[in-house]
Coordinates of C-alpha atoms in Angstrom, one line a residue:
M3 CA -3.3 3.1 0.6
T4 CA 0.3 3.6 -0.9
R5 CA 3.7 3.1 0.2
R6 CA 4.9 6.6 -0.1
R7 CA 1.8 8.8 0.5
F8 CA 3.3 10.6 3.4
I9 CA 6.3 12.1 1.5
S10 CA 5.1 15.3 0.0
R11 CA 2.8 16.4 2.9
S12 CA 5.4 16.0 5.5
A13 CA 8.2 17.4 3.2
A14 CA 6.2 20.5 2.4
G15 CA 5.1 21.6 6.3
A16 CA 1.0 -4.9 -11.0
G17 CA -0.2 -4.6 -24.1
I18 CA 1.8 -1.7 -24.6
A19 CA 1.0 -2.3 -28.3
A20 CA -2.6 -2.2 -27.6
V21 CA -2.9 0.7 -25.3
G22 CA 0.4 2.6 -25.4
G23 CA 2.8 3.5 -22.8
G24 CA 1.3 6.9 -22.1
L25 CA -2.3 8.2 -21.3
G26 CA -3.4 9.8 -24.5
A27 CA -4.0 8.6 -28.0
G28 CA -4.6 5.0 -28.5
L29 CA -6.3 4.8 -25.1
I30 CA -9.0 2.1 -24.6
G31 CA -12.0 2.5 -26.9
S32 CA -14.8 0.0 -26.5
P33 CA -14.3 -3.2 -24.5
A34 CA -14.2 -5.1 -27.7
Q35 CA -11.4 -3.3 -29.1
A36 CA -9.3 -3.9 -26.0
A37 CA -10.2 -7.4 -25.2
T38 CA -7.4 -9.6 -24.0
L39 CA -8.2 -13.4 -24.4
E40 CA -7.1 -16.0 -21.8
G41 CA -3.6 -17.2 -22.4
T42 CA -2.5 -14.6 -24.9
D43 CA 0.7 -12.6 -24.7
A44 CA -0.7 -9.2 -25.8
T45 CA 2.6 -7.3 -25.6
A46 CA 4.9 -9.7 -27.0
A47 CA 5.6 -7.6 -30.2
G48 CA 5.8 -4.5 -28.2
F49 CA 8.6 -3.6 -25.7
G50 CA 11.9 -5.4 -25.0
P51 CA 13.3 -7.2 -23.4
V52 CA 16.0 -4.6 -22.5
S53 CA 19.0 -5.6 -20.4
V54 CA 20.8 -2.9 -18.6
S55 CA 24.2 -3.4 -17.0
P56 CA 26.4 -1.3 -14.8
S57 CA 28.1 0.5 -17.8
D58 CA 24.9 1.7 -19.2
N59 CA 23.8 5.3 -18.7
R60 CA 20.4 4.0 -17.3
Y61 CA 21.8 1.9 -14.6
A62 CA 22.0 4.6 -11.9
D63 CA 18.2 5.2 -12.3
L64 CA 17.3 1.5 -12.5
R65 CA 19.3 0.2 -9.6
S66 CA 17.2 1.8 -6.9
G67 CA 13.6 2.4 -6.2
T68 CA 12.0 5.5 -4.5
N69 CA 13.6 5.0 -1.1
Q70 CA 17.0 6.4 -1.5
R71 CA 18.2 4.7 1.7
F72 CA 18.9 1.6 -0.6
T73 CA 20.8 1.2 -3.8
G74 CA 21.3 -2.1 -5.4
S75 CA 24.3 -3.4 -7.4
P76 CA 22.6 -6.1 -9.7
D77 CA 24.6 -7.5 -12.7
T78 CA 21.6 -6.7 -14.9
V79 CA 18.3 -5.0 -14.8
T80 CA 16.0 -6.6 -17.3
L81 CA 12.9 -4.5 -18.4
V82 CA 10.3 -6.7 -19.9
G83 CA 7.2 -6.1 -22.1
S84 CA 5.5 -9.4 -21.9
T85 CA 4.8 -12.7 -20.0
S86 CA 7.0 -14.6 -22.2
Q87 CA 10.0 -12.3 -21.7
V88 CA 9.4 -12.6 -18.0
V89 CA 9.7 -16.4 -18.2
N90 CA 12.9 -16.1 -20.1
A91 CA 14.4 -13.5 -17.7
V92 CA 13.5 -15.7 -14.8
Q93 CA 14.8 -18.9 -16.4
A94 CA 18.2 -17.1 -17.4
A95 CA 18.7 -16.0 -13.8
V96 CA 17.8 -19.3 -12.2
S97 CA 20.0 -21.2 -14.5
A98 CA 22.9 -18.8 -13.9
G99 CA 22.3 -19.1 -10.1
K100 CA 21.6 -15.5 -9.6
R101 CA 19.3 -14.0 -6.8
I102 CA 16.2 -12.5 -8.4
A103 CA 14.1 -9.5 -7.4
V104 CA 11.2 -7.9 -9.1
R105 CA 10.2 -4.1 -9.4
S106 CA 7.0 -2.7 -10.5
G107 CA 6.6 0.8 -9.2
G108 CA 9.6 0.7 -6.9
H109 CA 7.8 1.8 -3.6
C110 CA 9.4 -0.5 -1.3
Y111 CA 9.9 0.4 2.4
E112 CA 13.0 -1.9 2.8
D113 CA 15.9 -3.2 0.5
F114 CA 13.9 -6.2 -0.8
V115 CA 14.8 -5.3 -4.4
A116 CA 17.9 -2.9 -3.8
N117 CA 19.7 -5.5 -2.0
P118 CA 23.5 -6.5 -2.4
E119 CA 22.6 -10.2 -2.8
V120 CA 20.2 -9.4 -5.7
K121 CA 22.0 -9.9 -8.9
S122 CA 19.0 -10.0 -11.5
V123 CA 16.3 -7.5 -11.2
I124 CA 13.3 -7.9 -13.3
D125 CA 11.5 -4.6 -14.0
V126 CA 8.0 -5.1 -15.4
S127 CA 7.1 -1.3 -15.4
P128 CA 6.8 -1.4 -19.3
M129 CA 3.9 -3.8 -18.9
N130 CA 1.2 -1.2 -18.2
N131 CA -1.7 -2.3 -20.4
V132 CA -5.2 -2.0 -19.0
S133 CA -8.0 -3.7 -20.9
F134 CA -11.1 -5.9 -20.6
D135 CA -11.0 -9.6 -21.1
T136 CA -14.3 -10.7 -22.7
A137 CA -13.5 -14.4 -22.1
R138 CA -13.2 -14.0 -18.3
N139 CA -15.4 -10.9 -17.8
A140 CA -12.8 -9.1 -15.9
F141 CA -10.4 -6.2 -16.4
V142 CA -6.8 -7.2 -17.1
I143 CA -4.2 -5.0 -15.5
E144 CA -0.5 -5.6 -16.3
A145 CA 1.8 -5.8 -13.3
G146 CA 3.9 -2.6 -14.3
A147 CA 0.8 -0.2 -14.5
K148 CA 0.9 2.5 -12.0
L149 CA -2.3 3.5 -10.0
G150 CA -2.7 6.6 -11.8
Q151 CA -2.6 5.0 -15.1
V152 CA -5.1 2.4 -13.8
Y153 CA -7.5 4.9 -12.4
E154 CA -7.5 7.1 -15.7
R155 CA -8.0 4.2 -18.0
L156 CA -10.7 2.4 -16.1
F157 CA -12.5 5.7 -15.7
K158 CA -12.2 7.1 -19.1
G159 CA -13.1 3.8 -20.6
W160 CA -15.9 2.5 -18.6
G161 CA -16.5 4.9 -15.7
V162 CA -15.3 2.5 -13.1
T163 CA -12.4 2.3 -10.6
L164 CA -10.6 0.2 -8.0
P165 CA -10.3 1.1 -4.1
G166 CA -6.6 1.3 -4.3
G167 CA -4.1 3.6 -3.0
A168 CA -3.7 7.4 -3.3
C169 CA -0.2 7.8 -4.7
P170 CA -0.5 7.6 -8.7
T171 CA 3.0 6.5 -9.1
V172 CA 2.8 3.2 -7.1
G173 CA 2.8 0.1 -9.3
V174 CA 0.1 -2.2 -9.0
G175 CA 2.5 -5.3 -9.0
G176 CA 3.2 -5.2 -5.2
H177 CA 0.3 -3.1 -4.3
I178 CA -2.5 -5.5 -5.1
Q179 CA -0.9 -8.6 -3.9
G180 CA -0.2 -6.9 -0.4
G181 CA -3.8 -6.1 0.2
G182 CA -3.5 -2.2 -0.9
Y183 CA -6.2 0.3 0.5
G184 CA -6.9 3.8 -0.3
A185 CA -9.6 6.6 -0.3
L186 CA -12.4 4.3 -1.4
S187 CA -11.7 1.4 0.6
R188 CA -14.1 2.3 3.4
K189 CA -16.8 2.1 0.8
Y190 CA -15.7 -0.6 -1.4
G191 CA -13.2 -2.8 0.5
L192 CA -9.5 -3.5 -0.4
I193 CA -8.1 -3.6 -3.9
S194 CA -7.2 -7.2 -3.3
D195 CA -10.8 -8.1 -2.6
H196 CA -11.5 -7.4 -6.2
L197 CA -8.9 -9.9 -7.6
Y198 CA -10.6 -12.4 -9.6
A199 CA -7.4 -14.1 -11.2
V200 CA -3.7 -13.6 -11.5
E201 CA -0.9 -14.7 -13.8
V202 CA 2.4 -15.6 -12.1
V203 CA 5.8 -16.9 -13.4
V204 CA 6.9 -19.5 -11.1
V205 CA 9.8 -21.8 -10.9
D206 CA 9.4 -25.6 -10.1
R207 CA 11.4 -28.1 -8.3
N208 CA 13.5 -28.8 -11.5
G209 CA 14.3 -25.1 -11.8
T210 CA 12.0 -24.6 -14.8
A211 CA 10.2 -21.2 -15.2
R212 CA 6.6 -21.2 -16.5
S213 CA 3.5 -19.0 -16.1
V214 CA 0.4 -20.0 -14.3
I215 CA -3.1 -18.5 -14.2
A216 CA -5.0 -18.8 -11.0
T217 CA -8.5 -17.8 -10.1
R218 CA -10.8 -17.6 -7.2
E219 CA -13.2 -20.1 -8.7
S220 CA -13.8 -23.0 -6.1
T221 CA -13.1 -25.4 -8.9
D222 CA -9.7 -24.2 -9.9
A223 CA -6.8 -26.4 -8.9
N224 CA -4.5 -23.3 -8.6
R225 CA -6.8 -21.3 -6.3
D226 CA -4.3 -21.5 -3.5
L227 CA -1.9 -19.3 -5.6
W228 CA -4.8 -16.8 -6.2
W229 CA -5.4 -16.8 -2.5
A230 CA -1.7 -16.1 -1.7
H231 CA -1.9 -12.9 -3.9
T232 CA -4.8 -11.5 -2.0
G233 CA -2.7 -10.2 0.9
G234 CA 0.5 -12.3 1.0
G235 CA 2.7 -9.5 -0.2
G236 CA 5.1 -9.3 -3.0
G237 CA 8.3 -11.3 -3.7
N238 CA 7.1 -14.5 -2.2
F239 CA 5.8 -16.8 -4.9
G240 CA 6.9 -15.7 -8.3
V241 CA 6.6 -12.7 -10.7
V242 CA 3.0 -11.4 -11.2
T243 CA 2.5 -10.4 -14.8
R244 CA -1.1 -9.8 -15.0
Y245 CA -4.2 -9.4 -12.6
W246 CA -7.8 -9.8 -13.7
M247 CA -10.2 -7.7 -11.5
R248 CA -13.7 -8.1 -10.9
A249 CA -15.7 -6.8 -7.7
P250 CA -16.8 -9.5 -5.3
G251 CA -20.3 -10.9 -6.2
A252 CA -20.3 -9.1 -9.6
S253 CA -21.7 -11.0 -12.6
G254 CA -22.7 -10.7 -16.1
S255 CA -20.6 -9.4 -19.1
T256 CA -21.3 -5.6 -19.0
P257 CA -17.8 -4.1 -17.9
S258 CA -19.4 -1.0 -16.1
K259 CA -21.2 -3.2 -13.7
L260 CA -18.1 -5.5 -12.8
L261 CA -16.1 -2.9 -10.8
P262 CA -17.2 -0.1 -8.5
P263 CA -18.4 3.1 -10.1
A264 CA -16.0 6.0 -9.8
P265 CA -17.3 9.0 -8.1
S266 CA -18.2 12.0 -10.3
E267 CA -17.0 14.7 -7.9
V268 CA -15.4 14.8 -4.5
W269 CA -15.3 17.4 -1.7
I270 CA -11.7 17.8 -0.5
A271 CA -10.3 19.7 2.6
T272 CA -7.1 20.4 4.3
V273 CA -7.4 21.5 8.0
N274 CA -4.6 22.5 10.4
W275 CA -4.2 22.8 14.2
P276 CA -1.1 24.9 15.0
W277 CA 1.1 23.2 17.7
A278 CA 1.7 26.6 19.3
D279 CA -1.9 26.6 20.5
L280 CA -2.1 23.0 21.5
T281 CA -1.7 21.9 25.2
R282 CA -1.1 18.2 26.1
S283 CA -4.7 17.8 26.9
G284 CA -5.7 19.3 23.7
F285 CA -3.5 17.2 21.7
G286 CA -4.8 14.0 23.4
R287 CA -8.4 15.1 22.8
L288 CA -7.7 15.5 19.1
M289 CA -6.1 12.0 18.8
K290 CA -8.9 10.4 20.7
N291 CA -11.7 12.4 18.8
Y292 CA -10.2 11.1 15.4
A293 CA -10.1 7.5 16.6
Q294 CA -13.6 7.6 18.1
W295 CA -15.3 9.0 15.1
H296 CA -14.0 6.0 13.2
L297 CA -15.1 3.5 15.8
D298 CA -18.5 5.1 15.6
N299 CA -18.9 5.4 11.8
S300 CA -17.5 2.3 10.2
A301 CA -20.6 0.1 10.2
S302 CA -21.1 -1.6 6.7
G303 CA -23.4 0.5 4.5
A304 CA -23.2 3.7 6.5
P305 CA -23.2 6.9 4.6
E306 CA -20.1 8.0 6.4
L307 CA -18.1 5.4 4.4
S308 CA -18.0 7.9 1.7
L309 CA -15.5 10.0 3.9
F310 CA -11.8 9.1 3.9
S311 CA -9.2 11.1 5.9
E312 CA -5.6 11.2 7.0
L313 CA -4.6 12.8 10.3
K314 CA -0.8 13.7 10.3
P315 CA 0.5 14.5 13.7
T316 CA 4.0 16.0 12.7
H317 CA 6.8 16.8 14.9
K318 CA 6.2 20.2 16.5
A319 CA 9.0 21.6 14.3
A320 CA 6.5 21.5 11.4
G321 CA 4.2 23.9 13.0
A322 CA 0.9 22.3 12.7
I323 CA -1.0 19.1 12.9
S324 CA -2.9 18.4 9.5
L325 CA -6.0 16.7 8.6
T326 CA -6.8 16.0 4.9
V327 CA -10.2 14.8 3.9
Q328 CA -12.2 13.4 0.8
V329 CA -15.9 12.8 0.7
D330 CA -17.8 11.6 -2.3
A331 CA -19.9 14.5 -3.4
A332 CA -22.9 12.2 -4.3
A333 CA -23.1 11.1 -0.5
P334 CA -26.1 12.5 1.4
N335 CA -25.3 15.9 2.7
A336 CA -21.6 15.4 1.6
E337 CA -20.3 19.0 2.3
Q338 CA -22.1 19.0 5.7
M339 CA -20.8 15.6 6.5
L340 CA -17.3 17.0 6.0
K341 CA -17.9 20.0 8.1
N342 CA -19.5 17.9 11.0
F343 CA -16.5 15.6 10.8
V344 CA -13.9 18.4 11.2
A345 CA -15.9 19.8 14.1
Y346 CA -16.0 16.5 15.8
V347 CA -12.4 16.0 15.5
G348 CA -11.5 19.4 17.0
E349 CA -14.1 19.5 19.6
G350 CA -12.7 20.1 23.1
T351 CA -9.2 20.8 21.9
G352 CA -9.1 24.5 22.8
V353 CA -7.9 25.4 19.4
T354 CA -9.8 26.7 16.4
A355 CA -9.2 24.6 13.4
Q356 CA -7.7 26.6 10.4
V357 CA -9.2 25.4 7.1
A358 CA -6.6 25.8 4.5
D359 CA -8.5 24.4 1.5
Q360 CA -12.2 23.2 1.1
R361 CA -13.6 22.7 -2.4
K362 CA -15.6 20.3 -4.7
V363 CA -13.4 18.9 -7.5
P364 CA -13.8 16.2 -10.3
W365 CA -12.8 12.9 -9.0
L366 CA -10.2 12.0 -11.5
H367 CA -8.5 15.3 -11.0
A368 CA -8.6 14.5 -7.1
T369 CA -6.7 11.3 -7.6
Q370 CA -3.5 13.7 -8.2
W371 CA -4.3 15.9 -5.1
S372 CA -1.3 16.6 -3.1
G373 CA -3.4 16.2 0.2
F374 CA -2.9 12.5 0.0
T375 CA 0.1 12.0 -2.2
G376 CA 3.2 13.4 -3.8
P377 CA 5.6 12.5 -6.7
D378 CA 9.1 13.2 -5.2
P379 CA 11.2 9.9 -5.2
L380 CA 14.3 11.7 -3.8
F381 CA 13.9 11.0 -0.1
R382 CA 15.4 8.5 2.2
F383 CA 12.5 7.2 4.6
K384 CA 11.6 4.7 7.2
G385 CA 8.1 3.8 8.1
K386 CA 6.6 1.4 10.7
P387 CA 3.1 0.2 10.6
A388 CA 0.2 -0.9 12.8
Y389 CA -3.5 -1.7 12.7
Q390 CA -5.7 0.0 15.3
R391 CA -8.8 -1.6 16.5
K392 CA -9.8 0.5 19.4
N393 CA -9.2 4.0 20.6
F394 CA -5.7 5.1 21.6
T395 CA -4.8 4.4 25.1
D396 CA -3.5 7.1 27.5
A397 CA -0.1 5.4 27.3
Q398 CA -0.1 5.8 23.5
I399 CA -1.1 9.4 23.8
D400 CA 1.7 10.0 26.1
A401 CA 4.2 8.4 23.7
M402 CA 2.9 10.5 20.8
Y403 CA 3.1 13.7 22.5
R404 CA 6.5 13.0 24.1
H405 CA 8.2 12.1 20.7
L406 CA 6.6 14.6 18.6
T407 CA 7.4 17.4 20.9
R408 CA 11.0 16.3 21.8
T409 CA 13.6 19.1 21.9
D410 CA 16.6 16.9 21.5
Y411 CA 15.3 15.8 18.2
S412 CA 13.6 18.4 16.0
H413 CA 12.7 17.5 12.2
P414 CA 9.6 18.9 10.4
S415 CA 9.4 15.7 8.4
A416 CA 9.0 13.4 11.3
L417 CA 5.5 12.3 11.8
M418 CA 2.7 9.9 12.5
L419 CA 0.2 9.0 9.7
I420 CA -3.2 7.9 10.7
S421 CA -5.3 6.8 8.0
A422 CA -9.1 5.9 7.9
Y423 CA -9.9 2.4 7.5
G424 CA -12.6 -0.1 8.3
G425 CA -16.1 -0.1 6.8
E426 CA -16.6 -2.5 3.9
V427 CA -12.8 -3.8 4.5
N428 CA -14.3 -5.4 7.7
R429 CA -17.0 -7.2 5.9
I430 CA -14.8 -9.9 4.7
A431 CA -13.9 -12.9 6.8
P432 CA -10.3 -13.0 8.0
S433 CA -9.6 -16.3 6.1
A434 CA -11.4 -15.5 3.0
T435 CA -8.2 -13.7 1.6
A436 CA -4.6 -13.5 2.9
V437 CA -5.3 -10.3 4.8
A438 CA -6.2 -11.5 8.3
Q439 CA -6.8 -8.1 9.9
R440 CA -10.6 -7.5 9.3
D441 CA -11.9 -5.5 12.2
S442 CA -9.5 -2.5 12.5
V443 CA -10.7 1.1 11.9
L444 CA -7.4 2.9 11.4
K445 CA -4.0 2.2 9.9
V446 CA -1.1 3.9 11.8
Q447 CA 2.5 4.7 11.0
T448 CA 5.4 6.4 12.6
A449 CA 7.5 7.7 9.8
V450 CA 10.3 10.0 9.0
L451 CA 11.9 11.2 5.6
W452 CA 15.2 12.9 5.0
T453 CA 17.8 13.5 2.3
D454 CA 21.3 13.5 4.0
P455 CA 22.8 10.0 4.4
A456 CA 24.9 11.4 7.3
D457 CA 21.6 11.8 9.2
D458 CA 20.5 8.2 8.9
A459 CA 21.3 7.2 12.5
K460 CA 19.4 10.0 14.3
H461 CA 16.3 9.7 12.2
L462 CA 16.3 5.8 12.5
A463 CA 16.7 6.1 16.1
W464 CA 13.7 8.4 16.6
V465 CA 11.2 6.4 14.6
R466 CA 12.3 3.2 16.2
E467 CA 12.0 4.7 19.7
F468 CA 8.7 6.2 19.1
F469 CA 7.2 3.0 17.5
R470 CA 8.6 1.1 20.6
D471 CA 7.1 3.4 23.2
L472 CA 3.7 3.7 21.2
Y473 CA 3.5 0.0 21.8
S474 CA 5.2 -0.3 25.1
E475 CA 2.2 -1.8 26.7
T476 CA 2.6 -4.9 24.5
G477 CA 6.3 -5.4 24.1
G478 CA 7.1 -2.7 21.7
V479 CA 5.0 -3.9 18.8
P480 CA 1.2 -3.6 18.0
A481 CA -0.2 -6.8 19.7
L482 CA -2.8 -9.0 18.1
D483 CA -6.4 -9.0 18.8
G484 CA -6.4 -6.2 21.4
V485 CA -6.3 -2.4 21.1
T486 CA -4.0 -3.1 18.1
D487 CA -4.0 -6.1 15.5
G488 CA -0.4 -6.4 14.1
M489 CA 1.1 -4.9 11.1
F490 CA 0.5 -4.4 7.3
I491 CA 2.8 -6.2 4.9
N492 CA 2.8 -3.4 2.4
Y493 CA 4.6 -1.2 4.9
A494 CA 7.3 -3.7 5.5
D495 CA 9.6 -3.2 8.6
V496 CA 12.3 -5.6 9.1
D497 CA 12.9 -4.3 12.6
V498 CA 10.1 -6.6 13.8
K499 CA 12.6 -9.6 13.4
D500 CA 15.2 -7.9 15.7
P501 CA 14.6 -8.8 19.4
A502 CA 16.0 -5.5 20.2
W503 CA 12.9 -3.8 18.7
N504 CA 10.6 -6.9 19.1
P505 CA 11.1 -8.3 22.6
S506 CA 7.3 -9.2 22.7
G507 CA 7.7 -12.8 22.0
T508 CA 5.2 -12.6 19.0
P509 CA 6.9 -13.7 15.9
W510 CA 7.0 -11.3 12.9
Q511 CA 5.0 -13.8 10.9
Q512 CA 2.1 -13.6 13.2
L513 CA 2.2 -9.8 13.4
Y514 CA 2.0 -9.6 9.7
Y515 CA -0.4 -12.6 8.8
K516 CA -1.9 -13.9 11.9
G517 CA -3.6 -17.3 11.5
N518 CA -3.1 -17.2 7.8
Y519 CA 0.4 -17.7 7.8
A520 CA 0.4 -21.7 7.8
A521 CA -1.6 -21.4 4.5
L522 CA 0.8 -19.1 3.0
Q523 CA 3.7 -21.5 3.8
Q524 CA 1.9 -24.3 2.0
A525 CA 1.4 -22.2 -1.1
K526 CA 5.0 -21.3 -1.0
A527 CA 5.9 -25.0 -0.7
K528 CA 3.8 -25.8 -3.8
W529 CA 4.6 -22.9 -6.1
D530 CA 8.2 -21.9 -4.9
P531 CA 9.7 -25.1 -3.6
R532 CA 13.3 -23.9 -4.4
N533 CA 12.7 -20.5 -2.4
I534 CA 13.8 -18.6 -5.5
F535 CA 11.7 -15.7 -4.4
R536 CA 12.8 -14.4 -1.1
H537 CA 13.6 -11.5 0.9
A538 CA 13.9 -10.3 4.5
L539 CA 10.3 -10.8 5.3
S540 CA 9.3 -13.3 2.8
V541 CA 7.1 -16.3 3.5
E542 CA 9.2 -19.1 4.6
L543 CA 9.2 -22.7 3.5
P544 CA 7.5 -25.1 6.0
A545 CA 10.1 -26.8 8.4

């Protein structure tokens, strides 16, 4: 799933020379034409580097990402087009003693990049090549490629895809290493589960920058660096420049067999339940129905794993609670599955569901559908995440209803976002990758977005109070291994470090990483011993 999918719906009611920066002419032809051999620097003759300083007319755009709450003040933003350029940019910053941050798509929930202490931003967005490496028998994706570009190139070149997030403007740089998920994850697992190898620019104890390739092969001495990038989150170990992607267990040299096949067509639907018709009882039934369906339909291999959805309980000021759904049209009785799902979710609510949209569309077109995503980067926002393992408790339902119907706070873009999860995601052992939460069935967020800086305080207060009360039974945060199971690092929330908002006694490191944190610390000590790459929620060096 992406870091910004909720924006449009609520606002409305990881070379260039080989492929080109756009999506048209020069796109990948045959695998042989697009091959990238191990250790080569395919974009060395292409783009950059370009250094942008505060006096440059591009600076205003490049000093911030998509969350307009945060605006940085770096001395330079260096746009890079190759691994060697990244090495040089990192070395220059380290030698000058400047704090480094890296930007791919810019979809960060917090100020990890747009931070006053960051003086050197390395922007890898020009590195957006997608190709097939015949030496490794894996697809190579440069860290600046956006999900929309990746889906289009993989689909048009080979008919395959990856189970990543729904927002096409999210960069793969942070998305993959954070354990990203999306509309195909119930069927195929996380995008990070498909990571075969990663290239990272790291800094050693002597302050020397270099690039390293790490694979999932058991004989690879760098395997711990690969593992750390299967859910450890961005900004922790170095600058990712390239990913190699191959499905777990896939073998051979035929590209179309090495990643999941993309659907041909999908059914999509948008369904609304008007707030005016919902009682407290009906609201609770709607929430519990939605959770129960996922508890009952998340077994490995089940046909229902072809269905993905998002339930968006918005504040009452928005007028309705919305459900958006996608089903692979090739699944058995796909259209009926969709209808049965909508009927199940709405059963016993006392409200007739209003079907605003239901149609069958080509899959690649659906990756741009506004039901799951939106392109607007002009909002200020705050989101707070949780994994949900069991059905919502009565106390959780009470907190939802109370905060979503408050009269002292009324804002149509304040909401929960409850996303389908589980299925094949849960087939992987918690220690096999850095993503430790492997038996949840839903991802949950409380979120709000707005535009006026003068309104920051009231919106932040609402979302923080809502989250605290939603998990009041477990100290104001989603406890581990119970009804809930901690938090998702791609939806970073620095509040969890503040005892005022996390009085639970559970450290933030455990909420995000559970039992995998110690191994991440060991990788940190080995690959970033000087703690060059850090932010408010970065993996810490061992004591």
